[in-house]
C-alpha cells in the first residue's frame, strides 16, 4: 500500500514570493508521482508528473517539482507566485507496473496575498 | 482534450433517498474512478472500474455501489443516502497506465 503526506494544510504567501509545497510518500514498491491543482469549485487539473528520467520535472503555470528517492519526497516549487495561483494542491502517487489507482495526500491550500 | 462530464454540479437529496451520480468520458478510457473529497481528508477512492461491467472496491465503499454498463459511463449509487454522505464527489478516467483526468465534481448535500 502507498501513503502520501502533505505536511502543510495551509500556506500563506505574498505575491511574487517563492513557494514550496511539501510532499512525502511511503511505498513498498516503486511509484509514479503527481501534483494536481484544484481551483475553487472546480475539479482537479494535472500540474505535473514524474514517471522516469530527470528528477526535476517542469509543469504548467511555472511550477516545478523535484523527485528525491532517498528522502521519498516530491516537493512542488514556484519561484514567484501570482494571485491566480491561489488554489488547493494535491500530491498523489500510483504504483508502477500496471497500477491504476491514485493515492492522494490531504491537500495544501495555497493562499497568495497582495 | 479529454472531457469528463458529471451530470450535476450541485444536488440536494433527502435522507433515505436513492441517489445516482452520473459520469461520462469521451476518450475511450478503460479506467474510471469515483472519489469523495472532504476537507482535511483529501480524496478517497470509493470504487473504480477497469472495464465494462468490472468493478473493484476502493478505500471507502460502504454505503455505495457502482454500475458500468457502457465503457463511457460510470454511475455511483447511494442506496439510501445519509447525512454523512454529504460531500464533494469527483469522477475520473484514465487509459491503462495513463494520466487520470477529472470531472468538475458534484457537491451533494443530504438533508
PDB file of C-alpha atoms in Angstrom:
ATOM      1  CA  UNK A   1       0.000   0.000   0.000  1.00  0.00           C
ATOM      2  CA  UNK A   2       1.043   3.575  -0.560  1.00  0.00           C
ATOM      3  CA  UNK A   3       0.511   6.698   1.513  1.00  0.00           C
ATOM      4  CA  UNK A   4       1.122  10.387   0.903  1.00  0.00           C
ATOM      5  CA  UNK A   5       1.791  13.076   3.490  1.00  0.00           C
ATOM      6  CA  UNK A   6       1.401  16.753   2.759  1.00  0.00           C
ATOM      7  CA  UNK A   7       2.925  18.420   5.751  1.00  0.00           C
ATOM      8  CA  UNK A   8       1.235  21.796   5.456  1.00  0.00           C
ATOM      9  CA  UNK A   9      -2.526  22.149   5.299  1.00  0.00           C
ATOM     10  CA  UNK A  10      -2.283  25.877   4.542  1.00  0.00           C
ATOM     11  CA  UNK A  11       0.497  28.017   3.107  1.00  0.00           C
ATOM     12  CA  UNK A  12       0.055  31.794   3.005  1.00  0.00           C
ATOM     13  CA  UNK A  13       2.483  33.690   0.797  1.00  0.00           C
ATOM     14  CA  UNK A  14       2.785  37.178  -0.663  1.00  0.00           C
ATOM     15  CA  UNK A  15       2.531  37.736  -4.385  1.00  0.00           C
ATOM     16  CA  UNK A  16       5.858  37.453  -6.256  1.00  0.00           C
ATOM     17  CA  UNK A  17       7.432  35.491  -3.369  1.00  0.00           C
ATOM     18  CA  UNK A  18       8.725  31.938  -3.874  1.00  0.00           C
ATOM     19  CA  UNK A  19       6.793  29.000  -2.505  1.00  0.00           C
ATOM     20  CA  UNK A  20       7.440  25.348  -1.736  1.00  0.00           C
ATOM     21  CA  UNK A  21       4.673  22.842  -1.021  1.00  0.00           C
ATOM     22  CA  UNK A  22       5.951  19.702   0.629  1.00  0.00           C
ATOM     23  CA  UNK A  23       5.030  16.120  -0.191  1.00  0.00           C
ATOM     24  CA  UNK A  24       6.429  12.903   1.218  1.00  0.00           C
ATOM     25  CA  UNK A  25       5.312   9.409   0.297  1.00  0.00           C
ATOM     26  CA  UNK A  26       5.642   5.894   1.606  1.00  0.00           C
ATOM     27  CA  UNK A  27       5.548   2.816  -0.589  1.00  0.00           C
ATOM     28  CA  UNK A  28       6.983  -0.687  -0.642  1.00  0.00           C
ATOM     29  CA  UNK A  29       7.045  -0.624  -4.456  1.00  0.00           C
ATOM     30  CA  UNK A  30       8.211   1.922  -6.990  1.00  0.00           C
ATOM     31  CA  UNK A  31       5.741   4.680  -7.776  1.00  0.00           C
ATOM     32  CA  UNK A  32       4.920   7.446 -10.175  1.00  0.00           C
ATOM     33  CA  UNK A  33       4.290  10.866  -8.629  1.00  0.00           C
ATOM     34  CA  UNK A  34       1.815  13.598  -9.493  1.00  0.00           C
ATOM     35  CA  UNK A  35       0.749  17.063  -8.459  1.00  0.00           C
ATOM     36  CA  UNK A  36      -2.796  18.207  -9.160  1.00  0.00           C
ATOM     37  CA  UNK A  37      -4.317  21.664  -8.634  1.00  0.00           C
ATOM     38  CA  UNK A  38      -7.922  22.426  -7.758  1.00  0.00           C
ATOM     39  CA  UNK A  39      -9.251  25.941  -8.253  1.00  0.00           C
ATOM     40  CA  UNK A  40     -12.364  26.923  -6.264  1.00  0.00           C
ATOM     41  CA  UNK A  41     -15.476  24.961  -7.264  1.00  0.00           C
ATOM     42  CA  UNK A  42     -13.660  23.024  -9.942  1.00  0.00           C
ATOM     43  CA  UNK A  43     -12.295  19.540 -10.485  1.00  0.00           C
ATOM     44  CA  UNK A  44      -8.631  18.573 -10.356  1.00  0.00           C
ATOM     45  CA  UNK A  45      -6.192  19.529 -13.101  1.00  0.00           C
ATOM     46  CA  UNK A  46      -2.828  17.867 -13.634  1.00  0.00           C
ATOM     47  CA  UNK A  47       0.047  20.220 -12.827  1.00  0.00           C
ATOM     48  CA  UNK A  48       2.976  17.872 -13.462  1.00  0.00           C
ATOM     49  CA  UNK A  49       4.078  14.269 -13.124  1.00  0.00           C
ATOM     50  CA  UNK A  50       7.220  12.218 -12.607  1.00  0.00           C
ATOM     51  CA  UNK A  51       7.366   8.896 -14.394  1.00  0.00           C
ATOM     52  CA  UNK A  52      11.099   8.394 -15.016  1.00  0.00           C
ATOM     53  CA  UNK A  53      14.224  10.203 -16.197  1.00  0.00           C
ATOM     54  CA  UNK A  54      15.262  13.606 -14.900  1.00  0.00           C
ATOM     55  CA  UNK A  55      14.274  14.101 -11.290  1.00  0.00           C
ATOM     56  CA  UNK A  56      13.406  17.758 -11.916  1.00  0.00           C
ATOM     57  CA  UNK A  57      10.031  17.977 -13.563  1.00  0.00           C
ATOM     58  CA  UNK A  58       8.533  21.126 -15.033  1.00  0.00           C
ATOM     59  CA  UNK A  59       4.796  21.613 -15.212  1.00  0.00           C
ATOM     60  CA  UNK A  60       2.227  24.165 -16.220  1.00  0.00           C
ATOM     61  CA  UNK A  61       1.968  27.718 -14.858  1.00  0.00           C
ATOM     62  CA  UNK A  62       5.678  27.897 -13.964  1.00  0.00           C
ATOM     63  CA  UNK A  63       5.591  25.139 -11.339  1.00  0.00           C
ATOM     64  CA  UNK A  64       8.286  22.512 -10.965  1.00  0.00           C
ATOM     65  CA  UNK A  65       8.920  19.584  -8.642  1.00  0.00           C
ATOM     66  CA  UNK A  66      11.922  17.509  -7.720  1.00  0.00           C
ATOM     67  CA  UNK A  67      11.785  13.785  -7.048  1.00  0.00           C
ATOM     68  CA  UNK A  68      14.121  12.727  -4.255  1.00  0.00           C
ATOM     69  CA  UNK A  69      14.107   8.948  -3.918  1.00  0.00           C
ATOM     70  CA  UNK A  70      16.335   8.788  -0.837  1.00  0.00           C
ATOM     71  CA  UNK A  71      14.086  11.186   1.057  1.00  0.00           C
ATOM     72  CA  UNK A  72      10.891   9.849  -0.570  1.00  0.00           C
ATOM     73  CA  UNK A  73       9.848  13.402  -1.344  1.00  0.00           C
ATOM     74  CA  UNK A  74       8.329  15.248  -4.280  1.00  0.00           C
ATOM     75  CA  UNK A  75       8.156  18.914  -3.269  1.00  0.00           C
ATOM     76  CA  UNK A  76       6.452  21.451  -5.515  1.00  0.00           C
ATOM     77  CA  UNK A  77       8.054  24.853  -6.105  1.00  0.00           C
ATOM     78  CA  UNK A  78       7.400  28.103  -7.882  1.00  0.00           C
ATOM     79  CA  UNK A  79       9.931  30.950  -7.852  1.00  0.00           C
ATOM     80  CA  UNK A  80       7.346  33.748  -7.978  1.00  0.00           C
ATOM     81  CA  UNK A  81       3.657  33.218  -7.263  1.00  0.00           C
ATOM     82  CA  UNK A  82       0.686  35.136  -8.584  1.00  0.00           C
ATOM     83  CA  UNK A  83      -2.719  35.812  -7.089  1.00  0.00           C
ATOM     84  CA  UNK A  84      -4.179  33.377  -9.621  1.00  0.00           C
ATOM     85  CA  UNK A  85      -2.155  30.539  -8.051  1.00  0.00           C
ATOM     86  CA  UNK A  86      -4.486  30.593  -5.048  1.00  0.00           C
ATOM     87  CA  UNK A  87      -5.888  27.062  -5.035  1.00  0.00           C
ATOM     88  CA  UNK A  88      -5.635  23.691  -3.332  1.00  0.00           C
ATOM     89  CA  UNK A  89      -2.763  21.462  -4.368  1.00  0.00           C
ATOM     90  CA  UNK A  90      -2.767  17.697  -4.095  1.00  0.00           C
ATOM     91  CA  UNK A  91       0.182  15.338  -4.262  1.00  0.00           C
ATOM     92  CA  UNK A  92      -0.574  11.788  -5.430  1.00  0.00           C
ATOM     93  CA  UNK A  93       1.217   8.509  -6.130  1.00  0.00           C
ATOM     94  CA  UNK A  94       0.459   5.499  -8.263  1.00  0.00           C
ATOM     95  CA  UNK A  95       2.445   2.301  -8.279  1.00  0.00           C
ATOM     96  CA  UNK A  96       4.337   1.410 -11.414  1.00  0.00           C
ATOM     97  CA  UNK A  97       3.949  -1.926 -13.128  1.00  0.00           C
ATOM     98  CA  UNK A  98       0.320  -1.717 -14.082  1.00  0.00           C
ATOM     99  CA  UNK A  99      -1.228   0.118 -11.168  1.00  0.00           C
ATOM    100  CA  UNK A 100      -4.120   2.413 -11.970  1.00  0.00           C
ATOM    101  CA  UNK A 101      -5.276   3.794  -8.658  1.00  0.00           C
ATOM    102  CA  UNK A 102      -4.063   7.143  -7.380  1.00  0.00           C
ATOM    103  CA  UNK A 103      -3.466   7.651  -3.669  1.00  0.00           C
ATOM    104  CA  UNK A 104      -3.778  11.288  -2.651  1.00  0.00           C
ATOM    105  CA  UNK A 105      -2.454  13.399   0.158  1.00  0.00           C
ATOM    106  CA  UNK A 106      -4.783  15.579   2.207  1.00  0.00           C
ATOM    107  CA  UNK A 107      -4.025  18.694   0.183  1.00  0.00           C
ATOM    108  CA  UNK A 108      -2.332  22.061   0.781  1.00  0.00           C
ATOM    109  CA  UNK A 109      -4.306  25.274   0.461  1.00  0.00           C
ATOM    110  CA  UNK A 110      -2.081  27.935  -1.097  1.00  0.00           C
ATOM    111  CA  UNK A 111      -3.284  31.453  -0.410  1.00  0.00           C
ATOM    112  CA  UNK A 112      -1.488  34.219  -2.270  1.00  0.00           C
ATOM    113  CA  UNK A 113      -1.898  37.678  -0.783  1.00  0.00           C
ATOM    114  CA  UNK A 114      -1.105  41.141  -2.131  1.00  0.00           C
TER     115      UNK A 114
ATOM    116  CA  UNK B   1      -8.947  17.475 -24.938  1.00  0.00           C
ATOM    117  CA  UNK B   2     -10.208  14.792 -22.643  1.00  0.00           C
ATOM    118  CA  UNK B   3     -13.598  15.569 -21.273  1.00  0.00           C
ATOM    119  CA  UNK B   4     -15.054  14.012 -18.144  1.00  0.00           C
ATOM    120  CA  UNK B   5     -18.566  15.241 -17.518  1.00  0.00           C
ATOM    121  CA  UNK B   6     -20.500  14.834 -14.313  1.00  0.00           C
ATOM    122  CA  UNK B   7     -24.236  15.208 -14.725  1.00  0.00           C
ATOM    123  CA  UNK B   8     -24.824  17.641 -11.843  1.00  0.00           C
ATOM    124  CA  UNK B   9     -22.694  20.304 -10.162  1.00  0.00           C
ATOM    125  CA  UNK B  10     -24.968  20.562  -7.123  1.00  0.00           C
ATOM    126  CA  UNK B  11     -27.511  18.133  -5.689  1.00  0.00           C
ATOM    127  CA  UNK B  12     -29.696  18.257  -2.594  1.00  0.00           C
ATOM    128  CA  UNK B  13     -31.321  14.985  -1.524  1.00  0.00           C
ATOM    129  CA  UNK B  14     -33.274  13.773   1.471  1.00  0.00           C
ATOM    130  CA  UNK B  15     -32.095  11.142   3.931  1.00  0.00           C
ATOM    131  CA  UNK B  16     -33.083   7.670   2.749  1.00  0.00           C
ATOM    132  CA  UNK B  17     -33.372   8.591  -0.937  1.00  0.00           C
ATOM    133  CA  UNK B  18     -31.631   6.537  -3.604  1.00  0.00           C
ATOM    134  CA  UNK B  19     -29.168   8.833  -5.371  1.00  0.00           C
ATOM    135  CA  UNK B  20     -27.497   8.396  -8.750  1.00  0.00           C
ATOM    136  CA  UNK B  21     -24.384  10.338  -9.749  1.00  0.00           C
ATOM    137  CA  UNK B  22     -23.508  10.003 -13.409  1.00  0.00           C
ATOM    138  CA  UNK B  23     -20.157  10.422 -15.126  1.00  0.00           C
ATOM    139  CA  UNK B  24     -19.358  10.274 -18.847  1.00  0.00           C
ATOM    140  CA  UNK B  25     -15.947  10.377 -20.541  1.00  0.00           C
ATOM    141  CA  UNK B  26     -15.275  10.881 -24.231  1.00  0.00           C
ATOM    142  CA  UNK B  27     -11.777   9.405 -24.623  1.00  0.00           C
ATOM    143  CA  UNK B  28     -12.464   5.678 -24.733  1.00  0.00           C
ATOM    144  CA  UNK B  29     -10.633   5.202 -21.426  1.00  0.00           C
ATOM    145  CA  UNK B  30     -10.636   1.762 -19.854  1.00  0.00           C
ATOM    146  CA  UNK B  31     -10.460   3.002 -16.260  1.00  0.00           C
ATOM    147  CA  UNK B  32     -12.987   5.101 -14.416  1.00  0.00           C
ATOM    148  CA  UNK B  33     -12.976   6.163 -10.781  1.00  0.00           C
ATOM    149  CA  UNK B  34     -15.195   7.702  -8.138  1.00  0.00           C
ATOM    150  CA  UNK B  35     -13.559   9.701  -5.356  1.00  0.00           C
ATOM    151  CA  UNK B  36     -15.001  11.510  -2.403  1.00  0.00           C
ATOM    152  CA  UNK B  37     -13.381  14.782  -1.243  1.00  0.00           C
ATOM    153  CA  UNK B  38     -13.749  16.092   2.306  1.00  0.00           C
ATOM    154  CA  UNK B  39     -11.869  18.958   3.992  1.00  0.00           C
ATOM    155  CA  UNK B  40      -8.725  17.745   5.717  1.00  0.00           C
ATOM    156  CA  UNK B  41      -9.094  14.245   4.294  1.00  0.00           C
ATOM    157  CA  UNK B  42      -8.136  14.811   0.675  1.00  0.00           C
ATOM    158  CA  UNK B  43      -9.537  12.485  -1.962  1.00  0.00           C
ATOM    159  CA  UNK B  44     -10.537   8.960  -1.018  1.00  0.00           C
ATOM    160  CA  UNK B  45     -11.309   6.278  -3.571  1.00  0.00           C
ATOM    161  CA  UNK B  46     -14.809   4.817  -3.360  1.00  0.00           C
ATOM    162  CA  UNK B  47     -14.872   2.449  -6.360  1.00  0.00           C
ATOM    163  CA  UNK B  48     -13.139   2.055  -9.651  1.00  0.00           C
ATOM    164  CA  UNK B  49     -13.778   0.150 -12.854  1.00  0.00           C
ATOM    165  CA  UNK B  50     -11.170  -1.165 -15.265  1.00  0.00           C
ATOM    166  CA  UNK B  51     -13.578  -2.397 -17.922  1.00  0.00           C
ATOM    167  CA  UNK B  52     -17.259  -2.596 -18.751  1.00  0.00           C
ATOM    168  CA  UNK B  53     -19.154  -4.466 -16.028  1.00  0.00           C
ATOM    169  CA  UNK B  54     -15.941  -4.780 -13.967  1.00  0.00           C
ATOM    170  CA  UNK B  55     -15.508  -3.007 -10.669  1.00  0.00           C
ATOM    171  CA  UNK B  56     -13.322  -3.023  -7.606  1.00  0.00           C
ATOM    172  CA  UNK B  57     -13.840  -1.559  -4.170  1.00  0.00           C
ATOM    173  CA  UNK B  58     -11.697   1.336  -3.163  1.00  0.00           C
ATOM    174  CA  UNK B  59     -10.891   2.511   0.326  1.00  0.00           C
ATOM    175  CA  UNK B  60     -14.386   3.585   1.429  1.00  0.00           C
ATOM    176  CA  UNK B  61     -17.036   1.580  -0.474  1.00  0.00           C
ATOM    177  CA  UNK B  62     -19.537   1.217   2.370  1.00  0.00           C
ATOM    178  CA  UNK B  63     -22.907   2.708   1.538  1.00  0.00           C
ATOM    179  CA  UNK B  64     -22.132   2.976  -2.172  1.00  0.00           C
ATOM    180  CA  UNK B  65     -22.432   0.851  -5.281  1.00  0.00           C
ATOM    181  CA  UNK B  66     -21.485   1.453  -8.922  1.00  0.00           C
ATOM    182  CA  UNK B  67     -22.594   0.496 -12.388  1.00  0.00           C
ATOM    183  CA  UNK B  68     -20.695   0.422 -15.655  1.00  0.00           C
ATOM    184  CA  UNK B  69     -22.856  -0.879 -18.463  1.00  0.00           C
ATOM    185  CA  UNK B  70     -21.100   1.104 -21.190  1.00  0.00           C
ATOM    186  CA  UNK B  71     -17.440   1.999 -21.499  1.00  0.00           C
ATOM    187  CA  UNK B  72     -18.019   5.739 -21.448  1.00  0.00           C
ATOM    188  CA  UNK B  73     -20.365   5.873 -18.455  1.00  0.00           C
ATOM    189  CA  UNK B  74     -19.751   5.159 -14.770  1.00  0.00           C
ATOM    190  CA  UNK B  75     -22.509   5.666 -12.227  1.00  0.00           C
ATOM    191  CA  UNK B  76     -22.195   5.993  -8.463  1.00  0.00           C
ATOM    192  CA  UNK B  77     -25.246   4.927  -6.467  1.00  0.00           C
ATOM    193  CA  UNK B  78     -26.077   5.821  -2.907  1.00  0.00           C
ATOM    194  CA  UNK B  79     -28.601   3.131  -1.979  1.00  0.00           C
ATOM    195  CA  UNK B  80     -30.025   5.063   0.975  1.00  0.00           C
ATOM    196  CA  UNK B  81     -28.489   8.492   1.361  1.00  0.00           C
ATOM    197  CA  UNK B  82     -27.369   9.576   4.804  1.00  0.00           C
ATOM    198  CA  UNK B  83     -26.172  12.938   6.098  1.00  0.00           C
ATOM    199  CA  UNK B  84     -22.615  11.636   6.478  1.00  0.00           C
ATOM    200  CA  UNK B  85     -22.538  11.207   2.705  1.00  0.00           C
ATOM    201  CA  UNK B  86     -22.738  14.959   2.238  1.00  0.00           C
ATOM    202  CA  UNK B  87     -19.542  15.650   0.312  1.00  0.00           C
ATOM    203  CA  UNK B  88     -17.917  16.575  -2.989  1.00  0.00           C
ATOM    204  CA  UNK B  89     -17.816  13.636  -5.408  1.00  0.00           C
ATOM    205  CA  UNK B  90     -15.233  13.559  -8.177  1.00  0.00           C
ATOM    206  CA  UNK B  91     -15.191  11.235 -11.171  1.00  0.00           C
ATOM    207  CA  UNK B  92     -12.006  10.497 -13.120  1.00  0.00           C
ATOM    208  CA  UNK B  93     -10.963   8.417 -16.096  1.00  0.00           C
ATOM    209  CA  UNK B  94      -7.669   7.158 -17.489  1.00  0.00           C
ATOM    210  CA  UNK B  95      -6.276   4.825 -20.077  1.00  0.00           C
ATOM    211  CA  UNK B  96      -4.385   1.786 -18.753  1.00  0.00           C
ATOM    212  CA  UNK B  97      -1.280   3.228 -17.111  1.00  0.00           C
ATOM    213  CA  UNK B  98      -2.193   6.723 -18.269  1.00  0.00           C
ATOM    214  CA  UNK B  99      -2.836  10.011 -16.526  1.00  0.00           C
ATOM    215  CA  UNK B 100      -6.143  10.456 -14.710  1.00  0.00           C
ATOM    216  CA  UNK B 101      -8.462  13.259 -15.855  1.00  0.00           C
ATOM    217  CA  UNK B 102     -11.130  14.603 -13.529  1.00  0.00           C
ATOM    218  CA  UNK B 103     -14.628  15.943 -13.905  1.00  0.00           C
ATOM    219  CA  UNK B 104     -15.828  19.194 -12.336  1.00  0.00           C
ATOM    220  CA  UNK B 105     -17.264  17.471  -9.293  1.00  0.00           C
ATOM    221  CA  UNK B 106     -20.746  17.096  -7.808  1.00  0.00           C
ATOM    222  CA  UNK B 107     -21.406  18.729  -4.482  1.00  0.00           C
ATOM    223  CA  UNK B 108     -24.015  16.566  -2.776  1.00  0.00           C
ATOM    224  CA  UNK B 109     -25.926  17.712   0.275  1.00  0.00           C
ATOM    225  CA  UNK B 110     -28.084  15.196   2.123  1.00  0.00           C
ATOM    226  CA  UNK B 111     -30.660  16.781   4.428  1.00  0.00           C
TER     227      UNK B 111
END
